[in-house]
Short mmCIF file of C-alpha atoms in Angstrom, two decimals:
data_model
loop_
_atom_site.label_atom_id
_atom_site.label_comp_id
_atom_site.label_asym_id
_atom_site.label_seq_id
_atom_site.Cartn_x
_atom_site.Cartn_y
_atom_site.Cartn_z
CA MET D 1 109.03 98.51 25.81
CA SER D 2 110.38 102.03 26.39
CA GLU D 3 109.38 104.08 29.40
CA ILE D 4 106.97 106.19 27.38
CA GLY D 5 104.99 103.24 26.07
CA ILE D 6 106.39 102.78 22.55
CA ASP D 7 107.75 99.36 21.63
CA PRO D 8 111.17 99.91 19.99
CA ASP D 9 110.62 96.85 17.83
CA ALA D 10 107.08 97.76 16.79
CA SER D 11 106.07 98.70 13.28
CA PRO D 12 108.08 101.57 11.76
CA TYR D 13 104.73 102.86 10.47
CA GLN D 14 102.86 103.90 13.61
CA GLY D 15 101.66 107.32 12.53
CA TYR D 16 102.43 110.44 10.51
CA LEU D 17 102.70 113.45 12.84
CA TYR D 18 102.15 116.26 10.35
CA ALA D 19 100.77 118.28 13.28
CA TYR D 20 101.34 118.12 17.02
CA PRO D 21 99.20 117.57 18.97
CA HIS D 22 97.08 115.45 16.64
CA LYS D 23 93.52 116.64 16.21
CA SER D 24 92.19 113.56 18.00
CA ALA D 25 93.58 115.12 21.19
CA TYR D 26 91.33 118.17 20.80
CA ARG D 27 88.34 118.53 23.10
CA PRO D 28 85.48 121.05 23.52
CA LEU D 29 86.79 124.21 25.19
CA ASP D 30 84.73 125.30 28.20
CA PRO D 31 84.64 128.21 28.46
CA ALA D 32 85.21 128.88 24.77
CA PRO D 33 87.67 131.81 24.62
CA ARG D 34 87.10 134.87 22.46
CA LEU D 35 89.54 134.93 19.54
CA ARG D 36 90.66 138.47 20.22
CA ASP D 37 91.84 137.23 23.63
CA VAL D 38 93.42 134.10 22.17
CA TRP D 39 95.55 136.19 19.81
CA ALA D 40 96.15 139.16 22.11
CA GLU D 41 99.64 138.06 23.20
CA GLN D 42 100.62 136.09 20.10
CA GLU D 43 103.20 137.42 17.64
CA LEU D 44 101.25 138.45 14.53
CA SER D 45 103.99 139.62 12.18
CA SER D 46 104.51 136.36 10.28
CA LEU D 47 101.41 134.16 10.09
CA PHE D 48 100.40 131.20 7.95
CA LEU D 49 96.97 131.39 6.30
CA TYR D 50 95.32 128.04 5.58
CA ALA D 51 91.94 127.61 3.90
CA HIS D 52 90.23 124.22 3.94
CA ILE D 53 87.94 123.05 1.12
CA PRO D 54 86.53 119.67 2.26
CA PHE D 55 85.26 118.40 -1.09
CA CYS D 56 86.56 115.81 -3.57
CA GLU D 57 85.35 114.14 -6.73
CA MET D 58 86.00 110.79 -4.98
CA ARG D 59 86.99 109.49 -1.55
CA CYS D 60 90.22 107.58 -2.06
CA GLY D 61 90.43 104.24 -0.27
CA PHE D 62 93.42 105.30 1.85
CA CYS D 63 92.08 108.76 2.76
CA ASN D 64 91.25 109.66 6.35
CA LEU D 65 91.14 113.41 5.76
CA PHE D 66 88.18 115.56 6.70
CA THR D 67 86.44 115.60 3.33
CA THR D 68 83.33 114.44 1.53
CA ALA D 69 82.90 113.32 -2.08
CA ARG D 70 80.60 114.76 -4.75
CA PRO D 71 78.56 117.07 -2.53
CA PRO D 72 75.45 118.69 -4.01
CA ALA D 73 75.93 122.21 -5.30
CA ASP D 74 73.90 123.78 -2.52
CA ARG D 75 76.11 122.20 0.16
CA VAL D 76 79.18 123.72 -1.54
CA ALA D 77 77.49 127.12 -1.80
CA ASP D 78 76.43 127.04 1.86
CA TYR D 79 79.94 126.11 2.92
CA LEU D 80 81.52 128.97 0.96
CA GLN D 81 79.05 131.42 2.50
CA ALA D 82 80.00 130.17 5.97
CA LEU D 83 83.67 130.50 5.04
CA ARG D 84 83.05 134.12 4.12
CA ARG D 85 81.29 134.77 7.46
CA GLN D 86 84.13 133.13 9.31
CA ALA D 87 86.81 135.14 7.48
CA GLN D 88 85.04 138.44 8.15
CA GLN D 89 84.56 137.70 11.85
CA ILE D 90 88.08 136.42 12.45
CA ARG D 91 89.53 139.45 10.68
CA ALA D 92 87.53 141.66 13.01
CA GLU D 93 88.80 139.67 16.01
CA LEU D 94 92.41 140.08 14.89
CA ASP D 95 91.89 143.79 14.34
CA ALA D 96 90.40 144.04 17.84
CA THR D 97 93.79 143.08 19.30
CA GLY D 98 94.96 146.57 18.28
CA ARG D 99 97.92 145.16 16.36
CA ASP D 100 98.55 144.53 12.68
CA ALA D 101 98.33 140.91 11.54
CA HIS D 102 100.59 140.05 8.61
CA PHE D 103 100.74 136.81 6.67
CA ALA D 104 103.97 135.36 5.26
CA THR D 105 102.59 132.37 3.33
CA ALA D 106 99.31 130.70 2.46
CA ALA D 107 97.90 127.36 1.37
CA ILE D 108 94.55 126.02 0.22
CA GLY D 109 94.02 122.36 0.96
CA GLY D 110 91.32 119.83 1.49
CA GLY D 111 89.87 117.72 0.23
CA THR D 112 90.60 118.98 -3.24
CA PRO D 113 90.28 122.76 -3.61
CA THR D 114 90.07 122.46 -7.39
CA TYR D 115 86.86 120.50 -6.97
CA LEU D 116 85.32 123.99 -6.91
CA GLU D 117 84.09 125.39 -10.19
CA PRO D 118 86.36 128.07 -11.71
CA ALA D 119 83.98 130.88 -10.69
CA GLU D 120 83.88 129.50 -7.14
CA LEU D 121 87.67 129.35 -7.07
CA ASP D 122 87.81 132.96 -8.19
CA ASP D 123 85.37 133.94 -5.45
CA LEU D 124 87.46 132.02 -2.92
CA PHE D 125 90.55 134.04 -3.82
CA ASP D 126 88.53 137.25 -3.52
CA LEU D 127 87.38 136.15 -0.08
CA LEU D 128 90.92 135.29 1.03
CA THR D 129 92.35 138.52 -0.36
CA GLY D 130 89.76 140.45 1.61
CA PHE D 131 90.94 138.61 4.71
CA ALA D 132 94.67 138.99 3.93
CA PRO D 133 95.26 141.89 1.51
CA GLU D 134 98.89 140.81 1.04
CA LEU D 135 97.77 137.48 -0.44
CA PRO D 136 98.62 138.33 -4.10
CA HIS D 137 102.23 138.85 -3.04
CA LEU D 138 102.60 135.69 -0.94
CA PRO D 139 103.78 132.22 -1.93
CA ILE D 140 100.53 130.23 -2.18
CA GLY D 141 100.21 126.46 -2.35
CA VAL D 142 97.15 124.64 -3.68
CA GLU D 143 96.30 120.94 -3.87
CA THR D 144 94.72 119.41 -6.95
CA SER D 145 93.95 116.03 -8.50
CA PRO D 146 94.19 114.59 -12.03
CA ALA D 147 90.42 114.85 -12.52
CA THR D 148 90.13 118.47 -11.36
CA ALA D 149 93.35 119.97 -12.76
CA THR D 150 91.39 121.27 -15.72
CA ALA D 151 92.61 124.07 -17.95
CA ASP D 152 90.05 126.61 -16.69
CA ARG D 153 90.74 125.89 -13.03
CA LEU D 154 94.52 126.03 -13.47
CA THR D 155 94.10 129.35 -15.28
CA VAL D 156 92.41 130.74 -12.18
CA LEU D 157 95.30 129.51 -10.02
CA ALA D 158 97.91 130.96 -12.37
CA ASP D 159 96.12 134.30 -12.66
CA ARG D 160 95.97 134.48 -8.85
CA GLY D 161 99.72 133.98 -8.53
CA VAL D 162 99.75 130.48 -7.05
CA HIS D 163 103.34 129.44 -6.47
CA ARG D 164 103.06 125.71 -5.75
CA VAL D 165 100.57 123.12 -6.99
CA SER D 166 100.61 119.61 -5.55
CA MET D 167 98.92 116.65 -7.21
CA GLY D 168 98.46 113.18 -5.81
CA VAL D 169 99.32 110.65 -8.52
CA GLN D 170 99.99 107.76 -6.09
CA SER D 171 100.93 105.35 -8.91
CA PHE D 172 101.43 105.64 -12.66
CA LEU D 173 99.98 102.16 -13.09
CA ASP D 174 96.20 102.09 -13.17
CA PRO D 175 95.84 98.67 -11.44
CA GLU D 176 97.91 99.92 -8.49
CA ALA D 177 95.99 103.18 -8.26
CA HIS D 178 92.76 101.19 -8.28
CA ALA D 179 94.13 98.86 -5.58
CA ALA D 180 94.70 101.94 -3.43
CA GLY D 181 91.06 102.89 -3.92
CA ARG D 182 91.70 105.59 -6.52
CA PRO D 183 89.92 104.78 -9.83
CA GLN D 184 91.98 107.09 -12.04
CA HIS D 185 93.27 106.56 -15.59
CA ARG D 186 96.86 107.09 -16.69
CA ALA D 187 95.83 109.15 -19.71
CA ASP D 188 94.06 111.63 -17.41
CA VAL D 189 97.13 111.81 -15.18
CA ASP D 190 99.43 112.55 -18.10
CA ALA D 191 97.10 115.20 -19.50
CA ALA D 192 96.82 116.89 -16.11
CA LEU D 193 100.61 116.90 -15.72
CA ASP D 194 101.01 118.45 -19.16
CA ARG D 195 98.74 121.28 -18.10
CA LEU D 196 100.44 121.67 -14.72
CA GLN D 197 103.95 121.74 -16.14
CA ASP D 198 103.42 124.45 -18.74
CA GLY D 199 105.67 126.89 -16.90
CA ARG D 200 103.04 128.90 -15.04
CA PHE D 201 103.73 127.40 -11.61
CA PRO D 202 107.22 127.73 -10.11
CA VAL D 203 106.82 124.54 -8.05
CA VAL D 204 104.89 121.43 -9.03
CA ASN D 205 104.82 118.55 -6.55
CA LEU D 206 103.83 114.95 -7.22
CA ASP D 207 102.75 112.53 -4.48
CA LEU D 208 103.50 108.81 -4.83
CA ILE D 209 102.47 105.98 -2.49
CA TYR D 210 104.42 102.82 -1.71
CA GLY D 211 103.10 99.67 -0.09
CA ILE D 212 100.02 99.25 -2.29
CA ASP D 213 98.70 95.70 -2.60
CA GLY D 214 100.37 94.03 -5.58
CA GLN D 215 103.12 96.65 -5.84
CA THR D 216 106.57 95.18 -6.45
CA PRO D 217 110.03 96.76 -6.56
CA ASP D 218 109.77 96.78 -10.36
CA THR D 219 106.37 98.47 -10.49
CA TRP D 220 107.46 100.95 -7.81
CA GLN D 221 110.56 101.73 -9.87
CA TYR D 222 108.32 102.34 -12.87
CA SER D 223 106.35 104.99 -10.99
CA LEU D 224 109.54 106.55 -9.65
CA ASP D 225 111.13 106.66 -13.11
CA THR D 226 107.98 108.05 -14.70
CA ALA D 227 107.79 110.80 -12.10
CA LEU D 228 111.49 111.59 -12.45
CA ALA D 229 111.16 111.83 -16.22
CA ARG D 230 108.81 114.73 -15.59
CA ARG D 231 111.44 116.47 -13.39
CA PRO D 232 108.93 118.09 -11.03
CA GLU D 233 110.35 120.52 -8.51
CA GLU D 234 109.22 118.32 -5.61
CA ILE D 235 108.22 114.71 -5.06
CA TYR D 236 106.66 113.31 -1.89
CA LEU D 237 106.82 109.60 -1.11
CA TYR D 238 104.10 108.37 1.26
CA PRO D 239 103.82 104.93 2.85
CA LEU D 240 100.37 103.46 2.48
CA TYR D 241 98.42 103.36 5.72
CA VAL D 242 95.26 101.30 6.16
CA ARG D 243 93.27 103.25 8.75
CA PRO D 244 89.92 102.62 10.43
CA LEU D 245 86.80 103.99 8.69
CA THR D 246 88.57 104.38 5.34
CA GLY D 247 87.66 102.36 2.27
CA LEU D 248 90.79 100.22 2.55
CA GLY D 249 90.27 99.87 6.29
CA ARG D 250 86.79 98.45 5.83
CA ARG D 251 88.09 96.10 3.16
CA ALA D 252 91.29 94.88 4.82
CA GLY D 253 90.60 94.91 8.57
CA ASP D 254 93.12 94.80 11.39
CA GLU D 255 94.99 91.73 10.16
CA HIS D 256 96.47 93.55 7.15
CA ARG D 257 97.43 96.58 9.23
CA ARG D 258 99.48 94.39 11.60
CA ASP D 259 101.30 92.26 9.03
CA PRO D 260 105.05 92.49 9.81
CA GLN D 261 105.96 91.44 6.28
CA TRP D 262 104.11 94.47 4.98
CA ASP D 263 106.31 96.63 7.21
CA VAL D 264 109.44 95.04 5.74
CA HIS D 265 108.07 95.52 2.23
CA ARG D 266 107.25 99.20 2.79
CA LEU D 267 110.65 99.86 4.35
CA ASP D 268 112.40 98.26 1.37
CA LEU D 269 110.34 100.32 -1.07
CA TYR D 270 111.07 103.50 0.92
CA ARG D 271 114.81 102.89 0.69
CA GLN D 272 114.48 102.13 -3.01
CA GLY D 273 112.71 105.45 -3.46
CA VAL D 274 115.38 107.38 -1.55
CA THR D 275 118.11 105.81 -3.69
CA ALA D 276 116.30 106.60 -6.94
CA LEU D 277 115.46 110.21 -6.09
CA THR D 278 118.83 111.17 -4.62
CA ALA D 279 120.61 109.61 -7.61
CA ALA D 280 118.41 111.75 -9.87
CA GLY D 281 119.48 114.96 -8.12
CA TYR D 282 116.77 115.42 -5.50
CA ARG D 283 117.64 116.50 -1.96
CA GLN D 284 115.83 114.67 0.81
CA GLN D 285 114.15 117.15 3.18
CA SER D 286 112.34 114.67 5.41
CA MET D 287 111.15 111.08 5.30
CA ARG D 288 108.55 112.15 2.72
CA GLN D 289 109.77 115.30 0.98
CA PHE D 290 112.32 115.49 -1.83
CA ARG D 291 113.21 118.72 -3.63
CA ARG D 292 115.14 118.99 -6.89
CA ALA D 293 118.62 120.24 -6.07
CA ASP D 294 118.45 123.29 -8.34
CA VAL D 295 115.17 124.51 -6.79
CA PRO D 296 115.70 127.10 -4.05
CA GLY D 297 114.25 126.48 -0.63
CA ASP D 298 111.49 128.47 1.02
CA ASP D 299 112.47 132.07 1.58
CA THR D 300 109.52 133.25 3.65
CA ASP D 301 109.79 134.64 7.16
CA TYR D 302 107.40 132.00 8.45
CA CYS D 303 108.73 129.33 10.84
CA CYS D 304 106.27 126.53 11.61
CA GLN D 305 107.92 125.86 14.99
CA ASP D 306 107.52 129.43 16.22
CA ASP D 307 104.88 131.34 14.24
CA GLY D 308 101.11 131.15 14.35
CA MET D 309 98.60 129.88 11.82
CA ILE D 310 95.08 131.06 11.06
CA GLY D 311 92.84 128.39 9.63
CA LEU D 312 89.65 129.13 7.73
CA GLY D 313 87.18 126.35 7.05
CA CYS D 314 85.64 123.46 8.90
CA GLY D 315 88.69 121.19 9.03
CA ALA D 316 91.35 123.88 9.37
CA ARG D 317 93.50 124.15 12.47
CA SER D 318 94.68 127.41 14.01
CA TYR D 319 97.80 127.66 16.16
CA THR D 320 99.06 130.01 18.81
CA ASP D 321 101.92 129.24 21.17
CA THR D 322 99.55 128.00 23.86
CA LEU D 323 96.34 126.96 22.07
CA HIS D 324 95.60 124.85 19.01
CA TYR D 325 91.96 124.91 17.94
CA SER D 326 89.61 123.93 15.16
CA PHE D 327 86.15 122.36 14.88
CA ASP D 328 84.97 118.84 15.65
CA TYR D 329 86.87 116.01 13.97
CA ALA D 330 85.68 112.88 12.19
CA VAL D 331 86.71 110.42 9.49
CA GLY D 332 83.52 108.49 8.74
CA ILE D 333 81.34 109.90 5.99
CA PRO D 334 78.09 110.45 7.99
CA ALA D 335 79.92 112.21 10.83
CA VAL D 336 81.90 114.42 8.43
CA ARG D 337 78.71 115.50 6.68
CA ALA D 338 77.00 116.28 9.99
CA ILE D 339 79.92 118.46 11.10
CA LEU D 340 79.99 120.23 7.73
CA ASP D 341 76.28 120.97 7.95
CA GLU D 342 76.73 122.38 11.45
CA TYR D 343 79.62 124.56 10.27
CA SER D 344 77.63 125.85 7.31
CA THR D 345 74.82 127.07 9.57
CA THR D 346 77.13 128.66 12.17
CA THR D 347 76.68 132.38 12.61
CA ASP D 348 79.21 133.08 15.38
CA PHE D 349 82.86 132.33 14.57
CA THR D 350 84.34 134.63 17.21
CA ARG D 351 85.33 131.90 19.67
CA ALA D 352 87.60 128.86 19.76
CA THR D 353 85.26 125.97 20.53
CA VAL D 354 87.36 122.80 20.14
CA GLY D 355 91.07 122.54 20.81
CA VAL D 356 93.93 121.72 23.15
CA HIS D 357 96.00 123.92 25.44
CA LEU D 358 99.77 123.53 25.25
CA ASP D 359 101.67 123.94 28.48
CA GLU D 360 105.42 124.62 28.42
CA GLN D 361 106.30 120.93 28.14
CA GLU D 362 103.96 120.41 25.18
CA GLN D 363 105.38 123.51 23.47
CA ARG D 364 108.85 122.02 23.86
CA ARG D 365 107.80 118.67 22.43
CA ARG D 366 106.05 120.30 19.49
CA TRP D 367 109.13 122.40 18.65
CA LEU D 368 111.35 119.36 18.90
CA ILE D 369 109.18 117.11 16.72
CA LYS D 370 108.69 119.77 14.03
CA THR D 371 112.46 120.35 13.93
CA LEU D 372 114.03 116.94 14.46
CA LEU D 373 112.10 115.11 11.74
CA ARG D 374 113.76 117.26 9.06
CA THR D 375 117.04 116.20 7.46
CA ASP D 376 118.89 119.27 8.70
CA GLY D 377 118.03 118.30 12.27
CA MET D 378 118.09 120.58 15.27
CA ARG D 379 120.60 122.63 17.22
CA THR D 380 120.25 122.39 20.95
CA ALA D 381 121.41 126.02 21.16
CA ASP D 382 118.31 127.08 19.18
CA TYR D 383 116.10 125.14 21.58
CA THR D 384 117.84 126.73 24.57
CA ILE D 385 117.42 130.22 23.11
CA ARG D 386 113.73 129.49 22.56
CA PHE D 387 112.95 127.80 25.90
CA GLY D 388 115.91 128.49 28.20
CA THR D 389 116.53 124.81 28.95
CA ASP D 390 118.46 121.80 27.63
CA PRO D 391 116.37 119.52 25.33
CA THR D 392 118.34 116.42 26.30
CA ILE D 393 117.20 116.96 29.88
CA ASP D 394 113.65 118.06 29.04
CA ILE D 395 113.12 115.16 26.62
CA PRO D 396 115.26 112.18 27.65
CA GLU D 397 113.98 110.09 24.73
CA LEU D 398 116.63 111.89 22.64
CA GLY D 399 119.29 109.77 24.30
CA GLU D 400 117.45 106.57 23.46
CA LEU D 401 117.16 107.63 19.83
CA SER D 402 120.93 107.98 19.71
CA ALA D 403 121.48 104.64 21.44
CA ARG D 404 119.33 102.94 18.81
CA GLY D 405 121.34 104.48 15.97
CA TRP D 406 118.48 106.71 14.87
CA ALA D 407 120.18 110.02 15.67
CA THR D 408 123.69 111.48 15.89
CA HIS D 409 124.88 114.10 18.38
CA ARG D 410 127.69 116.35 17.13
CA PRO D 411 129.16 119.09 19.36
CA GLU D 412 129.21 122.53 17.78
CA PRO D 413 132.19 124.92 18.11
CA ALA D 414 130.06 127.72 19.54
CA GLY D 415 128.50 125.43 22.11
CA GLY D 416 125.57 123.08 22.15
CA THR D 417 124.99 120.05 19.98
CA GLU D 418 123.60 119.36 16.55
CA ILE D 419 121.20 116.41 16.61
CA ARG D 420 120.29 114.82 13.29
CA LEU D 421 118.44 111.69 12.35
CA THR D 422 120.55 109.09 10.63
CA ASP D 423 119.36 107.51 7.38
CA ASP D 424 117.84 104.74 9.48
CA GLY D 425 116.31 107.33 11.77
CA LEU D 426 114.64 109.10 8.85
CA ALA D 427 113.29 105.75 7.70
CA HIS D 428 111.75 105.35 11.16
CA SER D 429 110.27 108.85 11.37
CA ASP D 430 106.78 107.37 11.72
CA VAL D 431 107.77 105.60 14.92
CA ILE D 432 110.03 108.39 16.22
CA GLY D 433 107.22 110.95 15.97
CA PRO D 434 104.82 108.87 18.11
CA TRP D 435 107.74 108.04 20.40
CA LEU D 436 108.11 111.74 21.23
CA VAL D 437 104.42 112.33 21.91
CA SER D 438 103.79 113.07 25.58
CA THR D 439 101.92 110.55 27.68
CA SER D 440 99.09 113.02 28.30
CA ILE D 441 98.55 113.74 24.60
CA ARG D 442 98.77 110.05 23.79
CA ALA D 443 96.14 109.32 26.42
CA ALA D 444 93.84 111.98 24.95
CA MET D 445 94.31 110.54 21.46
CA ALA D 446 93.59 107.01 22.71
CA ALA D 447 90.43 108.17 24.48
CA ALA D 448 89.05 109.91 21.40
CA VAL D 449 85.96 108.40 19.87
CA THR D 450 86.71 107.85 16.19
CA ARG D 451 83.68 108.65 14.08
#
């Protein structure tokens, strides 16, 4: 057992840290600060705009996102009205800082944003453009699904200048998709991909999942080959997680989640996927992300380690250097619906009500995690410029990563060190991320009541 409470020999699949701190570490803020004060000292020149649409046509068995399936039309309408109120009030709060807020990039996620009817999607873009007038000129990403990537909805996205569309396929074999709790049909997937890949969207991403019950190396290779035949600009490979309160979690229980042979199986399938995608000309960007080698990288001014994010919607996070905030968090269907109903009747969006404050040590850990888990790694000189200290002293776990063969340290001619994860380190990103979580944040996450 390491000194920070992570067993080095535990499962390589302990958690996906797509955000730090995790939302389960958020707590009610008392007093709840006014947003104009929250953003008063934050750099506003290069922000990320994220809009959350918490609706889907189905709740996939593996999904623990903040979303609800097949809501009645009036619940959707009420939510969109609340989203409009929130956008107007937050814009006024930003303007009250006396400084110009500029956005560098934007994304609409969920849930499944294309669950909205085409007219509702159009209204959503009007709402967001009113909030961020530069939106038509920004790279915009939107998530979709095979069932909702209809011609009329994709036309709205194309007309609005969407740059990247991501679709979760998970498996190109119907029995595997069904085993993952996603009752889709291959013919619908193929038709949706035909519509997506008609040249209107510069970047199309496909998500695949490995570790599904009944999946073998041969069936996994089939999905990889089928995806590669499409030559999408990006492919994401996700390990299957069986989490509490999800459909698979209720079906499988704790015994399946703790099966060491499943860990070995997932790790083998991950390495198979890396081999297949890199051989086909895709560059690995992280444990999950692969980009076709001829596709240019992001060229925005936004840097997720340093710049702020404004989230609109019930499940959206907002980030400043010292405060991350959102609304209440849940996974279970009744709790999600209750929180959505509360959001939809909210009239005052001028304060941050639920969140977590980041002291200097947490800011350092966040920067490190968001940087180190990428294939290009981190330069200690960049960390020192940002924080004025040495990361190997601030975060001694870095030395243990190197000792375990999960990271390399290479001196740079101008001073400092480049630290990169090895291939084995990338494969263990989902244990390295939790490894780097501070003890205080881990304690807050452990104390959270999962609903």
